[in-house]
Short mmCIF file of C-alpha atoms and ligand atoms in Angstrom, two decimals:
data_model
loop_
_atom_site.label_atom_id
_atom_site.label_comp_id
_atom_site.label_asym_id
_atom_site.label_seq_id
_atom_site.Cartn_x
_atom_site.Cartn_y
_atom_site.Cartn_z
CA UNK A 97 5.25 43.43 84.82
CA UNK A 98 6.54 46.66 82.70
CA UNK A 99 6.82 48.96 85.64
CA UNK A 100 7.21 52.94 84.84
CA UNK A 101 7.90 55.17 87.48
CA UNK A 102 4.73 57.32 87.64
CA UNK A 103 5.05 61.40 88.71
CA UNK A 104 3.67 61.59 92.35
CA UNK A 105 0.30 63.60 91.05
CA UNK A 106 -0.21 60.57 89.16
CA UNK A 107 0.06 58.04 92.23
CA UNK A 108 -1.73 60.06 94.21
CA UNK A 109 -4.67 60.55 92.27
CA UNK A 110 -4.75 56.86 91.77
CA UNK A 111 -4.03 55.96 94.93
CA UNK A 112 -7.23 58.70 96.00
CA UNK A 113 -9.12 55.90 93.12
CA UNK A 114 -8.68 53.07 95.55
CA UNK A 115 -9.74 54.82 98.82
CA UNK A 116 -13.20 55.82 97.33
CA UNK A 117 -13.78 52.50 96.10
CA UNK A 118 -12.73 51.10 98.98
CA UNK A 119 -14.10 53.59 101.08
CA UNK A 120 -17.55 52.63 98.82
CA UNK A 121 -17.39 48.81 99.79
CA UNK A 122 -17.17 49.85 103.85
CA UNK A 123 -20.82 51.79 103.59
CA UNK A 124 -22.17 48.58 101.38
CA UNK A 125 -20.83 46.62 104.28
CA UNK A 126 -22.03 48.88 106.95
CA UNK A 127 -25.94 48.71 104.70
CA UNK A 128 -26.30 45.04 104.35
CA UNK A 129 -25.97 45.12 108.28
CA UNK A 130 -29.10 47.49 108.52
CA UNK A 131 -30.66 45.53 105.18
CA UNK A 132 -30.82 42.32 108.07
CA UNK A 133 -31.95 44.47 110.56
CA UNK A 134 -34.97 45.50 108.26
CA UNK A 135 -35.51 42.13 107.63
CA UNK A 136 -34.31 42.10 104.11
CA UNK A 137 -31.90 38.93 103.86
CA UNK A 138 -30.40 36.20 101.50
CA UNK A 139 -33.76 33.88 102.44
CA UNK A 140 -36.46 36.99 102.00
CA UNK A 141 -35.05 38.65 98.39
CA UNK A 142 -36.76 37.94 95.07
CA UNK A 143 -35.92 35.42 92.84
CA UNK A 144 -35.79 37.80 90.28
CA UNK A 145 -32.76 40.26 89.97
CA UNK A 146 -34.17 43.25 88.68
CA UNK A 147 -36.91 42.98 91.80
CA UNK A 148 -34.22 42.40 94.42
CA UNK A 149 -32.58 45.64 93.03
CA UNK A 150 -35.55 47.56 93.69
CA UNK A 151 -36.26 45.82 97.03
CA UNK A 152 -32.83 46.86 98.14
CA UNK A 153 -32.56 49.95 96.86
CA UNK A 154 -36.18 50.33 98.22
CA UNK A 155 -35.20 49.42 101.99
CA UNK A 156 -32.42 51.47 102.38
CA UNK A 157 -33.74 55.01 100.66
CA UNK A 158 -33.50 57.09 103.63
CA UNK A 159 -30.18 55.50 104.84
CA UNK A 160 -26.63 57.90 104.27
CA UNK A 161 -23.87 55.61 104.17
CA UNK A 162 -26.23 53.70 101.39
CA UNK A 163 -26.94 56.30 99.28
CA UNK A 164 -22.54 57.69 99.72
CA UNK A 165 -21.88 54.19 98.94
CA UNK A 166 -23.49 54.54 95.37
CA UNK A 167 -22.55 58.03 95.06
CA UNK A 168 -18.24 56.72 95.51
CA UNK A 169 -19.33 53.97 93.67
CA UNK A 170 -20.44 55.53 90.57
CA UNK A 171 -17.82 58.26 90.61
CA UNK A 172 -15.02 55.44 91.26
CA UNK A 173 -16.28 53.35 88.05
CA UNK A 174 -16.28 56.46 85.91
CA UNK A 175 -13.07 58.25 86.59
CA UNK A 176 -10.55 55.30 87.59
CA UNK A 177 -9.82 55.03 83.90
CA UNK A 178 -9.29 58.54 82.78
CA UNK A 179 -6.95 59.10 85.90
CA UNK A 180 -5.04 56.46 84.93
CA UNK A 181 -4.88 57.62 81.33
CA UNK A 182 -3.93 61.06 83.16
CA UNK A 183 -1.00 59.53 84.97
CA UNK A 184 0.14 58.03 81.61
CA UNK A 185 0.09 61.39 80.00
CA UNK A 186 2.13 62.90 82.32
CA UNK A 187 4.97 60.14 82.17
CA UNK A 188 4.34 59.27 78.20
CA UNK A 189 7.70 61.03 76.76
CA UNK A 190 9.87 58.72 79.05
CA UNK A 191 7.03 55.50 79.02
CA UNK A 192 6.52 55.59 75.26
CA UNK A 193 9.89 54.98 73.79
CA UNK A 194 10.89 52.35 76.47
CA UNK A 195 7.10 50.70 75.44
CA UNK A 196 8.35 51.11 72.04
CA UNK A 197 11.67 49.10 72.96
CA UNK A 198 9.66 46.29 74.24
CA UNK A 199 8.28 45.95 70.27
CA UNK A 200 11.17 44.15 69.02
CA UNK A 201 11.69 40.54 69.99
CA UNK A 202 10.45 37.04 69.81
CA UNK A 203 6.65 37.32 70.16
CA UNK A 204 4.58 38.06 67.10
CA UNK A 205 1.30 40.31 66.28
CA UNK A 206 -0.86 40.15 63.05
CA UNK A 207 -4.01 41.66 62.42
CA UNK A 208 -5.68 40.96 59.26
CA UNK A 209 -7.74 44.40 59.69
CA UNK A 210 -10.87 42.31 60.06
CA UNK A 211 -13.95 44.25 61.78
CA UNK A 212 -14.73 43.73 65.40
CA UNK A 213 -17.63 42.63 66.14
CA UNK A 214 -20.40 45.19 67.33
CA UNK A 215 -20.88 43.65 70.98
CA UNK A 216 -17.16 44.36 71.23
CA UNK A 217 -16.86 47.82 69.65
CA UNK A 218 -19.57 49.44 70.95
CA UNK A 219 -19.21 48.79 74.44
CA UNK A 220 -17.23 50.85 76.50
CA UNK A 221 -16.66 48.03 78.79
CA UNK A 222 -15.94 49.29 82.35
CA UNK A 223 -17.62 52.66 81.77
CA UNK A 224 -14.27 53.66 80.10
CA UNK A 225 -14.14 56.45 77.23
CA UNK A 226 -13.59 54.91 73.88
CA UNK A 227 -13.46 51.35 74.61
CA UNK A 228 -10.27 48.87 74.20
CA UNK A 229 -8.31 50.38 71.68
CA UNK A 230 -9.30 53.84 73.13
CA UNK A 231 -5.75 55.43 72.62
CA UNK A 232 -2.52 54.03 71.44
CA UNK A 233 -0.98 53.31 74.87
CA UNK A 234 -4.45 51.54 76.24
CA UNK A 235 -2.47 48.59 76.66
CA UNK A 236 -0.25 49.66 78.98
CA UNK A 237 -2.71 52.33 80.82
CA UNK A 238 -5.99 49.35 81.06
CA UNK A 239 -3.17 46.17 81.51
CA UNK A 240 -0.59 47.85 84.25
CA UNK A 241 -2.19 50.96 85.69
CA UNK A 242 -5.90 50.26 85.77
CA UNK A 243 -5.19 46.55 86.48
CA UNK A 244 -2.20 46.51 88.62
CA UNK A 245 -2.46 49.88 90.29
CA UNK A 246 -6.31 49.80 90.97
CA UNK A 247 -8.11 46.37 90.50
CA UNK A 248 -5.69 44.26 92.19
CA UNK A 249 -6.01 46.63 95.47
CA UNK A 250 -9.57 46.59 95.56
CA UNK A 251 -10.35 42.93 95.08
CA UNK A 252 -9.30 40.83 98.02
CA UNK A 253 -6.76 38.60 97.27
CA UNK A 254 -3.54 38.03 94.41
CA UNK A 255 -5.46 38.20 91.66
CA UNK A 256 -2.10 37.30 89.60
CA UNK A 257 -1.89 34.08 91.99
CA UNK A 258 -5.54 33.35 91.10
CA UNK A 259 -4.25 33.07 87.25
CA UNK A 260 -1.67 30.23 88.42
CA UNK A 261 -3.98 29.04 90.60
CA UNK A 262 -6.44 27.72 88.26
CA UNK A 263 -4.00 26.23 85.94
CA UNK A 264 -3.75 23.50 88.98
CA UNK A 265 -7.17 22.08 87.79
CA UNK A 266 -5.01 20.81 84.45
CA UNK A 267 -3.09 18.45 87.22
CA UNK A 268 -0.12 17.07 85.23
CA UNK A 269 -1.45 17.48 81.95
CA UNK A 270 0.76 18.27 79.52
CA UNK A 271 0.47 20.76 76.32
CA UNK A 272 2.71 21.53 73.65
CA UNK A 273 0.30 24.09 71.34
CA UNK A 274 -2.08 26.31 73.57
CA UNK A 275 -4.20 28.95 72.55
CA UNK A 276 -5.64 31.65 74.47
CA UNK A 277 -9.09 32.95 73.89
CA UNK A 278 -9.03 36.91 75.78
CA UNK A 279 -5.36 37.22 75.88
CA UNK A 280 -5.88 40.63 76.52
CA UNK A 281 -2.68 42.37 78.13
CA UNK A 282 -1.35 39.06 78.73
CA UNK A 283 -1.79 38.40 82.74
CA UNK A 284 -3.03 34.87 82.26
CA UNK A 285 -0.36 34.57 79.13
CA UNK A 286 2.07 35.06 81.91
CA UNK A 287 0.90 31.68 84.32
CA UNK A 288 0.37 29.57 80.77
CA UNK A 289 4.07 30.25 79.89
CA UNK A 290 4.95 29.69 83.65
CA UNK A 291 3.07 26.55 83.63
CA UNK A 292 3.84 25.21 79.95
CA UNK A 293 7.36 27.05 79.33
CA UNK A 294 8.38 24.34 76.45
CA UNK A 295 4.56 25.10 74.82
CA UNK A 296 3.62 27.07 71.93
CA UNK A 297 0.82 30.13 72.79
CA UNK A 298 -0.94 31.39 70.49
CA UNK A 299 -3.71 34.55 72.09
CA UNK A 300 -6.09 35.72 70.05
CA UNK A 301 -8.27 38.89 71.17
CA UNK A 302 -10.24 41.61 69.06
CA UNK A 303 -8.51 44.28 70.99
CA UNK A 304 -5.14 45.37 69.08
CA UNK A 305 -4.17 47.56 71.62
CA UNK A 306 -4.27 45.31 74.57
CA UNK A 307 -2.38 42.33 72.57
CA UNK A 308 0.54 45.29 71.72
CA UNK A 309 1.12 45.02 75.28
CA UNK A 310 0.83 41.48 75.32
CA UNK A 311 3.87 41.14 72.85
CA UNK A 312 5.91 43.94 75.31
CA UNK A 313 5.11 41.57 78.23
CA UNK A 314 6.40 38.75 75.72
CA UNK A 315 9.19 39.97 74.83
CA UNK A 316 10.48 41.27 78.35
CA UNK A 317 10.07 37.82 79.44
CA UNK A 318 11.93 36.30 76.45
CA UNK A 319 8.63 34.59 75.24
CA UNK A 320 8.00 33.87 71.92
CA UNK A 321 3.74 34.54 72.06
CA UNK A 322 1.88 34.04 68.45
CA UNK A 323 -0.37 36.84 69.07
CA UNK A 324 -3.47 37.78 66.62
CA UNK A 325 -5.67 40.48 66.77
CA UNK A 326 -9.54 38.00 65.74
CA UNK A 327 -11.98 36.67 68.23
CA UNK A 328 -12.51 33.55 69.78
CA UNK A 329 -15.54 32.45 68.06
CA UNK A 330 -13.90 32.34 64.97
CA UNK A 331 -10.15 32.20 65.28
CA UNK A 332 -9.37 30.83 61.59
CA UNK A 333 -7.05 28.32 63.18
CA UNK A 334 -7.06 24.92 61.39
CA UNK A 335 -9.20 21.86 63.05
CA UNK A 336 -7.57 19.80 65.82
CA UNK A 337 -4.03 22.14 65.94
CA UNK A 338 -3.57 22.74 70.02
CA UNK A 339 -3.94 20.49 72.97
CA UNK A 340 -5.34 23.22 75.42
CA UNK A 341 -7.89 25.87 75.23
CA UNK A 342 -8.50 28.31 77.92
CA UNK A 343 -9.40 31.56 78.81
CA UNK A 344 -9.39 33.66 81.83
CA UNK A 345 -12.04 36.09 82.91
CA UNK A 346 -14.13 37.04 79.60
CA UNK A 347 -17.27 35.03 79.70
CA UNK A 348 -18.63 38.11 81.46
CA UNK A 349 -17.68 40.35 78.35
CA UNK A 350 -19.48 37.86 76.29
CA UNK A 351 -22.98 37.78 75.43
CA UNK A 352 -24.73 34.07 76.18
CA UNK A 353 -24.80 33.29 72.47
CA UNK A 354 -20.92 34.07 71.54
CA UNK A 355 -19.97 31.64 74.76
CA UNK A 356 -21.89 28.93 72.85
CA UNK A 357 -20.00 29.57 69.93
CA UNK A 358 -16.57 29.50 72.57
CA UNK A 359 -17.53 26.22 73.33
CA UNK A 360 -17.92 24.88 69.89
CA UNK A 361 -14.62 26.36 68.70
CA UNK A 362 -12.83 24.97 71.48
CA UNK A 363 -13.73 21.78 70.26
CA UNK A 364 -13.04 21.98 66.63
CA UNK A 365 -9.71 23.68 67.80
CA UNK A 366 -8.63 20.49 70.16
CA UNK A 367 -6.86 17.65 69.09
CA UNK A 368 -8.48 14.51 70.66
CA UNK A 369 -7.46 13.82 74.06
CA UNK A 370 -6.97 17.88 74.49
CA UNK A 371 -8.57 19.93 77.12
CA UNK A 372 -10.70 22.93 77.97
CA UNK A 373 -10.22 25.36 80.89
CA UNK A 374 -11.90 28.44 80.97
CA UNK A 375 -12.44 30.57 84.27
CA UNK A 376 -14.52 33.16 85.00
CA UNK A 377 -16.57 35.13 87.45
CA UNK A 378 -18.83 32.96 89.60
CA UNK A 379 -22.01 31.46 88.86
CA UNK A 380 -25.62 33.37 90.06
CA UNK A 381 -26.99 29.88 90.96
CA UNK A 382 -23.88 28.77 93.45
CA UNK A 383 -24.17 31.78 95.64
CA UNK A 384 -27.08 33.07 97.81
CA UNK A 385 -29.60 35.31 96.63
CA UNK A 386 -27.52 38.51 98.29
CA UNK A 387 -24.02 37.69 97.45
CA UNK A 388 -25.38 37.04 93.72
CA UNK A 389 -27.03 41.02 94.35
CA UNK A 390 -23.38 42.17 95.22
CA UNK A 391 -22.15 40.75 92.42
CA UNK A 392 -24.86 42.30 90.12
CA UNK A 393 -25.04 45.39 91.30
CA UNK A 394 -21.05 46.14 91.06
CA UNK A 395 -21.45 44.96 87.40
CA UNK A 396 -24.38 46.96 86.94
CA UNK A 397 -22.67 50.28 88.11
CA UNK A 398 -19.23 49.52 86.56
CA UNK A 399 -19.95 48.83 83.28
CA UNK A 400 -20.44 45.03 82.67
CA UNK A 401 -23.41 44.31 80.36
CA UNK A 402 -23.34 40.79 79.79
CA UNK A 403 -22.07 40.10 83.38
CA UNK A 404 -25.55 38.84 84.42
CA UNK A 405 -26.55 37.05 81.96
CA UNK A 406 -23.03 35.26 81.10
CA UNK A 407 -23.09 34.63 85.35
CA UNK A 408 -26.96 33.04 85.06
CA UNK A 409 -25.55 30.45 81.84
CA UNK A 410 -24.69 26.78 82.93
CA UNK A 411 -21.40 26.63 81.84
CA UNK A 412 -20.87 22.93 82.67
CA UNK A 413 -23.93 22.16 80.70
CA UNK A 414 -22.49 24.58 77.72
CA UNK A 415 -19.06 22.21 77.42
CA UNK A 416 -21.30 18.70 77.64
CA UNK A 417 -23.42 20.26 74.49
CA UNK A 418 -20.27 20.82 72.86
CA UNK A 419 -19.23 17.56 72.87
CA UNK A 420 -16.76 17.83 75.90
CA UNK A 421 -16.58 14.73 78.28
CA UNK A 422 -15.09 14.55 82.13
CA UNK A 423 -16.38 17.89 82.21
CA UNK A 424 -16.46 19.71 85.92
CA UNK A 425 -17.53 23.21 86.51
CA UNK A 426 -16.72 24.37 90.21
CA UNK A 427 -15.35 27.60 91.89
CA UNK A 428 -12.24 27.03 93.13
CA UNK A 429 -11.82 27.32 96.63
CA UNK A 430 -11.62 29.01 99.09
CA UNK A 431 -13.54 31.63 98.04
CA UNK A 432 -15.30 29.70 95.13
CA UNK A 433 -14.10 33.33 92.90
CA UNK A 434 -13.21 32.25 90.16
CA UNK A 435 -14.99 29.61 88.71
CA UNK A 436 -13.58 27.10 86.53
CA UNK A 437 -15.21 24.85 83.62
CA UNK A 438 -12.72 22.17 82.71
CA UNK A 439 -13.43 19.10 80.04
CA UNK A 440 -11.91 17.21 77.74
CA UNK A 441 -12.49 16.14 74.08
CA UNK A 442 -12.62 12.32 74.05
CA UNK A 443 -9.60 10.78 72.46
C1 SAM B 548 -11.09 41.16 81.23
S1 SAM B 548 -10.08 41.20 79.83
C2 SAM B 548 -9.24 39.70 79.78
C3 SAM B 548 -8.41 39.33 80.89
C4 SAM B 548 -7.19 38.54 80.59
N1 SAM B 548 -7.45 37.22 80.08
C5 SAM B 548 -6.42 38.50 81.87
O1 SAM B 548 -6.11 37.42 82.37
O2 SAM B 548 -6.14 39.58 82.39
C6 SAM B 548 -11.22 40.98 78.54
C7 SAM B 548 -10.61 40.83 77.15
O3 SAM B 548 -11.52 40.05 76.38
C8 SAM B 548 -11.37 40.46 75.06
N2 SAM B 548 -12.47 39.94 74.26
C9 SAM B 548 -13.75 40.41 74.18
N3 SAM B 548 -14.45 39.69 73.29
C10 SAM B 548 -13.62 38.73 72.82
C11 SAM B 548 -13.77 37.66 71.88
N4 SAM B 548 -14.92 37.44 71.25
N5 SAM B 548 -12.71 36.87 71.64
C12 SAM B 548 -11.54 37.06 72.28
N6 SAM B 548 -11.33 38.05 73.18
C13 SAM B 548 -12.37 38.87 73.45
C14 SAM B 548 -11.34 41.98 75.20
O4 SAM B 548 -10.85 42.61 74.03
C15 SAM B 548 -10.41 42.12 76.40
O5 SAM B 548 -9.08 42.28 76.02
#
């Protein structure tokens, strides 16, 4: 964690960010009660997403705290990001030269300039302005503010424990190369190194701004992170070079056919006897027909465009047609969030 002290405007109007989402999720809570009362529940919705959407939406037309709950909803998703920029802004003559400090030490960053692909750089995931590499401290505003200060208090539980926590499924496997598809700011970086101190990480991800916070975070802890700005689907590493490859939380950034190609690269990437983990959001089929809706329909309103679709794939099924063996694809409990597909290529 790179903490900067914030100015109290800055805190306050992202600490107003939280209460309106959160305030949001007590009126969705407060709807699905009156969605049972009309009859509407997990056993009577549509098979079909797009119909339960309108069923829903449909049932609960003349009802207030539904239609405020969309209302905060929609306003949360679009401003959380700019009022975090905002708070950056006001702190950036003091936050950009000790960001700057963090540049020099033992993790690495190369970018061959290659182009990004489009389903990456025209998407403004998360209904942000400007996507990824938006501005040249996104790292630090997406990675610390948006993430620490906002995501983590509106989704119930440590979501930095939930990054260790999945590393358990490994049990005492041991890696000494790793590579990181979606190393992004460099949360999940953070448990690998935790987990695999002695091992070598390499994270690849498209965006170069994210992965210059990445090599801060790297650096502050000492780490020596191989860092390249590419994409997972086609990393340019050599064939069987790393005994683990894992990801955490980008399926649902992916569209169906790039997670294919995931799969396939993990495998050409993994020495034999190495192993794939790769956790993400959980699966439409595994939940009932209205906790799949709540998923869908905070994707659907906070910018996630492959969420569905990457949540209806069978990722278990996507690892066997790679080639991967022992493979098990569960959510890991208690909550079953996230959801973890873990194999192995056959020694
Ligand atoms: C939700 S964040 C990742 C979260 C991160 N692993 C963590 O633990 O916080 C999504 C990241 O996926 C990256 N990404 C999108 N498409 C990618 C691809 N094809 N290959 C690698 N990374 C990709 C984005 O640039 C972004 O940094």
């Amino acid at each position: 964690m790179i903490d900067i002290s914030l100015k109290q405007r800055g805190r306050a109007r992202i600490d107003f960010e939280v209460g309106v989402r959160l305030a949001a999720r007590r009126r969705q809570q407060a709807c699905e009660g009156i969605l049972s009362d009309r009859g509407v529940t997990a056993e009577t919705l549509p098979d079909d997403m797009d119909a339960r959407h309108a069923l829903i939406d449909a049932t609960l037309r003349d009802v207030t705290p539904w239609t405020t709950h969309a209302w905060l909803s929609d306003w949360s998703a679009r401003e959380h990001a700019r009022v975090c920029e905002e708070a950056f802004d006001e702190v950036a003559d003091i936050a950009a030269p000790a960001l700057d400090a963090l540049e020099l030490g033992a993790s690495t960053l190369t970018d061959d300039g290659a182009a990004r692909p489009r389903y990456w750089s025209e998407v403004w995931f998360h209904r942000t302005r400007g996507g990824w590499d938006a501005s040249p401290y996104n790292g630090y505003v997406h990675g610390e503010l948006v993430h620490r200060r906002y995501v983590s208090r509106i989704y119930p539980g440590d979501i930095y424990a939930q990054r260790r926590r999945v590393l358990e499924g490994l049990g005492d496997f041991i890696a000494r190369d790793i590579v990181e598809f979606g190393t992004s700011s460099g949360h999940y970086t953070v448990a690998l190194s935790e987990r695999f101190p002695d091992a070598r990480i390499i994270g690849i991800d498209p965006s170069r701004r994210m992965l210059e916070l990445a090599r801060r975070v790297g650096n502050r802890l000492g780490r020596a992170w191989d860092l390249h700005v590419g994409v997972g689907e086609n990393s340019g590493l050599p064939d069987e070079s790393v005994d683990l490859v894992t990801s955490y939380a980008i399926h649902h950034e992916l569209p169906p056919r790039i997670i294919t190609r995931w799969f396939a690269e993990a495998w050409r990437l993994l020495r034999p006897g190495g192993m794939l983990l790769m956790a993400d959001v959980p699966r439409y089929a595994d939940l009932d027909r209205l906790a799949a809706w709540r998923f869908d329909w905070a994707a659907k309103w906070g910018g996630e465009p492959f969420w569905r679709s990457s949540a209806q794939m069978d990722l278990g099924e996507g690892a066997r047609a790679a080639g991967f063996v022992q493979v098990t694809a569960t959510g890991v409990p208690p909550t079953g969030n996230p959801y973890c597909v873990v194999g192995r290529k056959h020694g």
